[in-house]
Coordinates of N, CA, C and O in Angstrom, one line a residue:
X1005 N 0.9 -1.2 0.0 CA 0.0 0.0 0.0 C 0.9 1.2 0.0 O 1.7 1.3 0.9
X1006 N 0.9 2.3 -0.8 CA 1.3 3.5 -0.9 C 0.2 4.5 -0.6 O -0.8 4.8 -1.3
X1007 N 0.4 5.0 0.6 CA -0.5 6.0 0.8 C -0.3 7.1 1.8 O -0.2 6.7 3.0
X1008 N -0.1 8.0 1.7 CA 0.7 9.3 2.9 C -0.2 10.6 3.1 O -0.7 11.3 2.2
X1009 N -0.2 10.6 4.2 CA -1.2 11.9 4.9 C -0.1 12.9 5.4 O 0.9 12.6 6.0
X1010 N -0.6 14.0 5.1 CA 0.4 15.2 5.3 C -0.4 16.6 5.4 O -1.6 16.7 5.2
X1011 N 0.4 17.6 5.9 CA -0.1 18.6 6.6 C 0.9 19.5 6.5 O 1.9 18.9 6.9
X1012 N 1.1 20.7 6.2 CA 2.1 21.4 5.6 C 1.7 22.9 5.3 O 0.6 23.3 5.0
X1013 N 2.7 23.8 5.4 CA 2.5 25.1 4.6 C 2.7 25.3 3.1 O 3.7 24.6 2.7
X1014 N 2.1 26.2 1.8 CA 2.4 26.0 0.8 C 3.7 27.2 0.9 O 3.5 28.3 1.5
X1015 N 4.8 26.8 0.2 CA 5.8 27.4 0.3 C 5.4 28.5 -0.8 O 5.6 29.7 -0.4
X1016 N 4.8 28.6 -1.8 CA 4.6 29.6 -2.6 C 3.3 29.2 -3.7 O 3.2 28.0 -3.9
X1017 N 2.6 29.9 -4.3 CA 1.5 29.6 -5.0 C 1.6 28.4 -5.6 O 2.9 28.3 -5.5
X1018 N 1.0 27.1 -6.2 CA 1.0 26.4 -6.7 C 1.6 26.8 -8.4 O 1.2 27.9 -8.9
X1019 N 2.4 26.0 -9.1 CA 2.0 26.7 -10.9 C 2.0 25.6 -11.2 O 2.5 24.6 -10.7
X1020 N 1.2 26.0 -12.2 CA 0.4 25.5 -13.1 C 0.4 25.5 -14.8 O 0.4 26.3 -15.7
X1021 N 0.4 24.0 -14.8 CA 1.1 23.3 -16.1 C 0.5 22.8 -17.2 O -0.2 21.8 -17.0
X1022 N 0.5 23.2 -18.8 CA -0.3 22.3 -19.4 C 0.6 21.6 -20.1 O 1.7 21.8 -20.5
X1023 N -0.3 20.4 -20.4 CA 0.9 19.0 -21.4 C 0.6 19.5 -22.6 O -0.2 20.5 -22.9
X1024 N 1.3 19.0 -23.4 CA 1.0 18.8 -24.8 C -0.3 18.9 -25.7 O -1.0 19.6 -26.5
X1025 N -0.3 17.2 -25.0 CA -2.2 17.1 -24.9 C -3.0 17.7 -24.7 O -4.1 17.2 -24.7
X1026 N -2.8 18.8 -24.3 CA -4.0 19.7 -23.8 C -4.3 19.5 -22.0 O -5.0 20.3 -21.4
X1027 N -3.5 18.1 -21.0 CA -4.0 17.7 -20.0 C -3.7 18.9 -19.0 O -3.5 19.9 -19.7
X1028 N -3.7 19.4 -17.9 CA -3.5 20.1 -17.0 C -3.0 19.7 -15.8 O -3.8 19.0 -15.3
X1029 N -1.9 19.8 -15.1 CA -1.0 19.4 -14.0 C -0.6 20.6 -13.0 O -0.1 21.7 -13.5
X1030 N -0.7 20.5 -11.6 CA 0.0 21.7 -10.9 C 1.3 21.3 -10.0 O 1.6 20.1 -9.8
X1031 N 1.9 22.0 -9.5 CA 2.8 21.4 -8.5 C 3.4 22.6 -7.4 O 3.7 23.8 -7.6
X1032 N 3.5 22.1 -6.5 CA 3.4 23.0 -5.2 C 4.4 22.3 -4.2 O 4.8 21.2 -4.4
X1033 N 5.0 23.2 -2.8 CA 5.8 22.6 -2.2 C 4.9 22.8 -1.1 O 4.1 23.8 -1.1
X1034 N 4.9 21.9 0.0 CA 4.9 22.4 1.1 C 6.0 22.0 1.9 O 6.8 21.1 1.7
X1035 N 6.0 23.1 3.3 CA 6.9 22.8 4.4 C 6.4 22.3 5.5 O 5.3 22.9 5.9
X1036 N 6.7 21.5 6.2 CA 6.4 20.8 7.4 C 7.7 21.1 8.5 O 8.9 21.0 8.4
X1037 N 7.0 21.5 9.6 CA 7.7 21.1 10.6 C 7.7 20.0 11.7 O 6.7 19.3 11.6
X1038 N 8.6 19.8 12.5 CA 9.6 18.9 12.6 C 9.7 19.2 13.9 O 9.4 20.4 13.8
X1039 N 9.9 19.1 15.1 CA 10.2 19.1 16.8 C 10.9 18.1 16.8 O 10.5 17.0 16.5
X1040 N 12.2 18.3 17.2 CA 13.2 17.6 18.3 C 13.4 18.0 19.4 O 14.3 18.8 19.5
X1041 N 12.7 17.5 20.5 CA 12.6 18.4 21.4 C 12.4 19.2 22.0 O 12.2 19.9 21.0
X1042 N 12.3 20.0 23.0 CA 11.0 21.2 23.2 C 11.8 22.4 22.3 O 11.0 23.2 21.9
X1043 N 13.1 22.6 22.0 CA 13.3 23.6 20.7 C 14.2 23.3 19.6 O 14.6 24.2 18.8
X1044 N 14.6 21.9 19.5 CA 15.1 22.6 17.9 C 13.7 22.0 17.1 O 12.8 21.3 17.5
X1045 N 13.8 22.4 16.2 CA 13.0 22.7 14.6 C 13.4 22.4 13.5 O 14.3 23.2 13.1
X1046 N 13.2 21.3 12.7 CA 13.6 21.2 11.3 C 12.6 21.6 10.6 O 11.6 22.0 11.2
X1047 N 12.8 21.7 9.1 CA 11.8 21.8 8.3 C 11.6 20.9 7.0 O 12.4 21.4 6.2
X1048 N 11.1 19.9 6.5 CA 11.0 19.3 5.4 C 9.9 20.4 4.3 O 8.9 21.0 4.5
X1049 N 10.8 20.3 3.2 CA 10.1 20.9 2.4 C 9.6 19.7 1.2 O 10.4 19.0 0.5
X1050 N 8.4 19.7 1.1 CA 7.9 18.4 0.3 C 7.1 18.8 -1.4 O 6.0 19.4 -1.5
X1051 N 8.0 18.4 -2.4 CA 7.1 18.5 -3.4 C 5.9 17.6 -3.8 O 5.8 16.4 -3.7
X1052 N 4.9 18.6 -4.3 CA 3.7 18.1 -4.5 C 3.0 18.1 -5.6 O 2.3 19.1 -5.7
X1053 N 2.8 17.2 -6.6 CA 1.7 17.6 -7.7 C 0.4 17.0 -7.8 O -0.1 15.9 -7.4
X1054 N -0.1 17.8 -8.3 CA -1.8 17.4 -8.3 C -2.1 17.2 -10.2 O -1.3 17.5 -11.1
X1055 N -3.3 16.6 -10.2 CA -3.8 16.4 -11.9 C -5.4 16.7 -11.6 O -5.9 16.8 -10.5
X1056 N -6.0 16.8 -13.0 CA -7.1 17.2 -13.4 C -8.2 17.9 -12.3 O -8.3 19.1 -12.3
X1057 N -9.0 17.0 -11.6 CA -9.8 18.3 -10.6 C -9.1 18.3 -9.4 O -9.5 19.3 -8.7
X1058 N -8.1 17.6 -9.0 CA -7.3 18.4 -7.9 C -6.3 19.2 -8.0 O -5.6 19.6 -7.1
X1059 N -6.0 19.5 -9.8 CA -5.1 20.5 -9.6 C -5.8 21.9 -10.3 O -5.4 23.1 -10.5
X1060 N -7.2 21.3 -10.5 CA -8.0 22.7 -11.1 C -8.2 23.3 -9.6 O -8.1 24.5 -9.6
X1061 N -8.4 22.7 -8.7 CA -8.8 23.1 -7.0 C -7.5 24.0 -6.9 O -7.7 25.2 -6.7
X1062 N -6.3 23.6 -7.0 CA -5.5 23.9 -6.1 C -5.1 25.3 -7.2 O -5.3 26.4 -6.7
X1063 N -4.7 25.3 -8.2 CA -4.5 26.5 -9.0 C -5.6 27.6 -8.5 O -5.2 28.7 -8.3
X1064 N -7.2 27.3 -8.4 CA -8.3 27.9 -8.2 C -8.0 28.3 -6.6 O -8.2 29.5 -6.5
X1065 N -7.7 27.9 -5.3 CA -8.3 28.1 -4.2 C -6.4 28.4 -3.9 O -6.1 29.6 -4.1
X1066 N -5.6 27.9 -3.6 CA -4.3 27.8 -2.6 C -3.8 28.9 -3.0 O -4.1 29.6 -4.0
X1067 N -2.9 29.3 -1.7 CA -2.1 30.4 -2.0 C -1.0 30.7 -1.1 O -1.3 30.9 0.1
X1068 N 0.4 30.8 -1.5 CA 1.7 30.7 -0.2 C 0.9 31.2 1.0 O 0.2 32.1 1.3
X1069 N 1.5 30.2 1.6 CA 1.8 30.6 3.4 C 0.3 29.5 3.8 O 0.2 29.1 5.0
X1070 N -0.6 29.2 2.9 CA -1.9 28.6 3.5 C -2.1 26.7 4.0 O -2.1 25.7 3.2
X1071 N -2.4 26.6 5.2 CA -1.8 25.4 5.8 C -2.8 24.4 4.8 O -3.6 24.8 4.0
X1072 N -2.6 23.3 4.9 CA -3.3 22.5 3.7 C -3.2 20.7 4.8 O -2.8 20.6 5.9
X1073 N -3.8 19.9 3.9 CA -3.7 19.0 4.5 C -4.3 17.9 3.4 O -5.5 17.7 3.3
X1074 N -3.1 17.2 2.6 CA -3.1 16.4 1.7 C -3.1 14.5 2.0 O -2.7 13.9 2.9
X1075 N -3.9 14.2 0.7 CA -3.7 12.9 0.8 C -3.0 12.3 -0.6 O -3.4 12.7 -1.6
X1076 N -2.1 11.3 -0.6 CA -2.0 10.8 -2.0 C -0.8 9.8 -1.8 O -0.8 8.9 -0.9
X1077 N 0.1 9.9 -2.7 CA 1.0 8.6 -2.8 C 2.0 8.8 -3.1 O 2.0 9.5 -4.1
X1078 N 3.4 8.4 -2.7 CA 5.0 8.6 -2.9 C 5.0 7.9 -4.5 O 4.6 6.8 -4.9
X1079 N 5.7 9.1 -5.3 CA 6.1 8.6 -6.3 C 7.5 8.6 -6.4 O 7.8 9.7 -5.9
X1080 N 8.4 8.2 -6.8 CA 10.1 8.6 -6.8 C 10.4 7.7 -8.5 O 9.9 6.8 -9.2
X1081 N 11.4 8.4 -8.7 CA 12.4 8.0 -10.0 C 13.5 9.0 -10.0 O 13.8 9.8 -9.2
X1082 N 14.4 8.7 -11.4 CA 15.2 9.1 -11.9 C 15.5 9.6 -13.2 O 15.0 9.2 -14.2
X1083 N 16.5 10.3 -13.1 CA 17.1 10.7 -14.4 C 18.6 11.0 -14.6 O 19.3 11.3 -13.6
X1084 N 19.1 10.9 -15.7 CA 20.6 11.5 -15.9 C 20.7 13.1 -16.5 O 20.0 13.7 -17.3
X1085 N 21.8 13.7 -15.7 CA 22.2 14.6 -16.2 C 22.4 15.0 -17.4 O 22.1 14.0 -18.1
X1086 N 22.9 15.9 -18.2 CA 23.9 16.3 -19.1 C 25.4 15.8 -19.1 O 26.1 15.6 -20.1
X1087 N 25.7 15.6 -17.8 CA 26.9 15.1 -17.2 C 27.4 13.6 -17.1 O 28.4 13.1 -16.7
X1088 N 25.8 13.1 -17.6 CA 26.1 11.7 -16.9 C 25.7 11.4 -15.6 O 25.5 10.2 -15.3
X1089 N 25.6 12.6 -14.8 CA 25.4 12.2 -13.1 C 24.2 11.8 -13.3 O 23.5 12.2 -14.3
X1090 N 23.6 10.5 -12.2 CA 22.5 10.0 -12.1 C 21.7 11.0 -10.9 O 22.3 11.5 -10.0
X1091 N 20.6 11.2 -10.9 CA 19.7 12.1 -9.8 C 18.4 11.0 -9.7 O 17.9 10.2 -10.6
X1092 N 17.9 11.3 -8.5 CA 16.7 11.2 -8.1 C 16.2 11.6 -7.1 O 16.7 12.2 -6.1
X1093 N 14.7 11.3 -7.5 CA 13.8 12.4 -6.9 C 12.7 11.3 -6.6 O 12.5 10.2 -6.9
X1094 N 11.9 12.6 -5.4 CA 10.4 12.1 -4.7 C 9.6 12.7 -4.6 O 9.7 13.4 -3.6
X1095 N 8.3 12.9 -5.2 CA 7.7 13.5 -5.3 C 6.0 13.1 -4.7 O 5.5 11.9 -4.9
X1096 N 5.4 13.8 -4.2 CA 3.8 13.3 -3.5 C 2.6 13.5 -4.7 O 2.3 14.6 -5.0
X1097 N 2.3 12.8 -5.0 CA 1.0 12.8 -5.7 C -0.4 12.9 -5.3 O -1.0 11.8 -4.9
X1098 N -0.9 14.0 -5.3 CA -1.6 14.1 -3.6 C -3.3 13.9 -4.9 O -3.4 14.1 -6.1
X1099 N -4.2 13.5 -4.1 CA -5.3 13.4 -4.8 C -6.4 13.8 -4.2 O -7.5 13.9 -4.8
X1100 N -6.0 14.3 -2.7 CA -7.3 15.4 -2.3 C -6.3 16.5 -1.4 O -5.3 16.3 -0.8
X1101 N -6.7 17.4 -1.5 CA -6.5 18.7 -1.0 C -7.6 19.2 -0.1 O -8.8 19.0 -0.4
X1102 N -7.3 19.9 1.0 CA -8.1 20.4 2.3 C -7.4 21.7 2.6 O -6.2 21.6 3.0
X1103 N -8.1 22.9 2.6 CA -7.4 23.8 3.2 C -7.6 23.7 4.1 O -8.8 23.6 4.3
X1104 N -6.5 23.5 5.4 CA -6.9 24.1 7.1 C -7.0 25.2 7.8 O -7.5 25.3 8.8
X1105 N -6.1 26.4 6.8 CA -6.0 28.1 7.3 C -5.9 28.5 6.2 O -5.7 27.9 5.2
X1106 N -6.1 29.8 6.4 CA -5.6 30.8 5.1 C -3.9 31.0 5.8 O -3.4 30.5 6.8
X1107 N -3.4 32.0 4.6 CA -2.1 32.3 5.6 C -2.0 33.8 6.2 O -2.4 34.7 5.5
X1108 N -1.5 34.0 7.3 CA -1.8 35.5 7.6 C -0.6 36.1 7.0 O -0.1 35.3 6.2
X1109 N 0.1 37.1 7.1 CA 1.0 37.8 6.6 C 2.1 37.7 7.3 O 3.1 38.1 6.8
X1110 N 2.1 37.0 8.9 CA 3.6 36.5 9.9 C 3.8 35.3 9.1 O 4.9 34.9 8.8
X1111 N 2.4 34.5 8.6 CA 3.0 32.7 8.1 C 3.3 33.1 7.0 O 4.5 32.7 6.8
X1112 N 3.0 33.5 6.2 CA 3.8 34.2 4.5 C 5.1 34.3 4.8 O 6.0 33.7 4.2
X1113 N 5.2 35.1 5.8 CA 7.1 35.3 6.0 C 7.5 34.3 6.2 O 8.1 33.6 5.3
X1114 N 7.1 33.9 7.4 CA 7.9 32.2 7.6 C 7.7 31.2 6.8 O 8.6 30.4 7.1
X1115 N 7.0 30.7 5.8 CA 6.9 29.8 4.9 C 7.5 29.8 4.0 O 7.4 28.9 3.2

């Protein structure tokens, strides 16, 4: 089973992508924090794309700094550079979207 629930800030508006085909795709980051103990703080910043009505949602309603709370599924792969170097990546393929907050103008900063 692949399936991941998450909760996060959007680091900056979602953009918004069309294929070839005419299909429609968006992709967005959010940041999550992280407690290790009563103060340090990490941050995970997690990419995220959405397709057809959850990324017409998320282009239509999201906006940096607004807390969200996604569901979907770890996708990961690879590719080669120009160089030859091999890279890989992880990306969430989220299939519902929930706004939890708007963002105020202190969470805009911090996000």
């Amino acid at each position: 089973m692949n399936k991941i629930l998450l909760i996060g800030r959007l680091v900056r508006d979602p953009e918004v992508i069309k294929t070839n085909e005419g299909k429609m795709f968006s992709k967005f980051t959010i940041a999550i924090n992280n407690y290790k103990g009563s103060k340090e703080k990490t941050v995970d910043y997690v990419p995220v794309i959405t397709f057809s009505k959850t990324s017409e949602y998320a282009s239509k309603y999201l906006k940096k700094g607004m807390l969200v709370s996604l569901v979907g599924r770890i996708s990961t792969g690879n590719y080669e550079t120009k160089d030859g170097e091999k890279k890989y990546y992880i990306d969430v393929i989220a299939n519902e979207v929930q706004i939890l907050s708007s963002a105020s103008k202190k969470e805009i900063k911090e996000a």
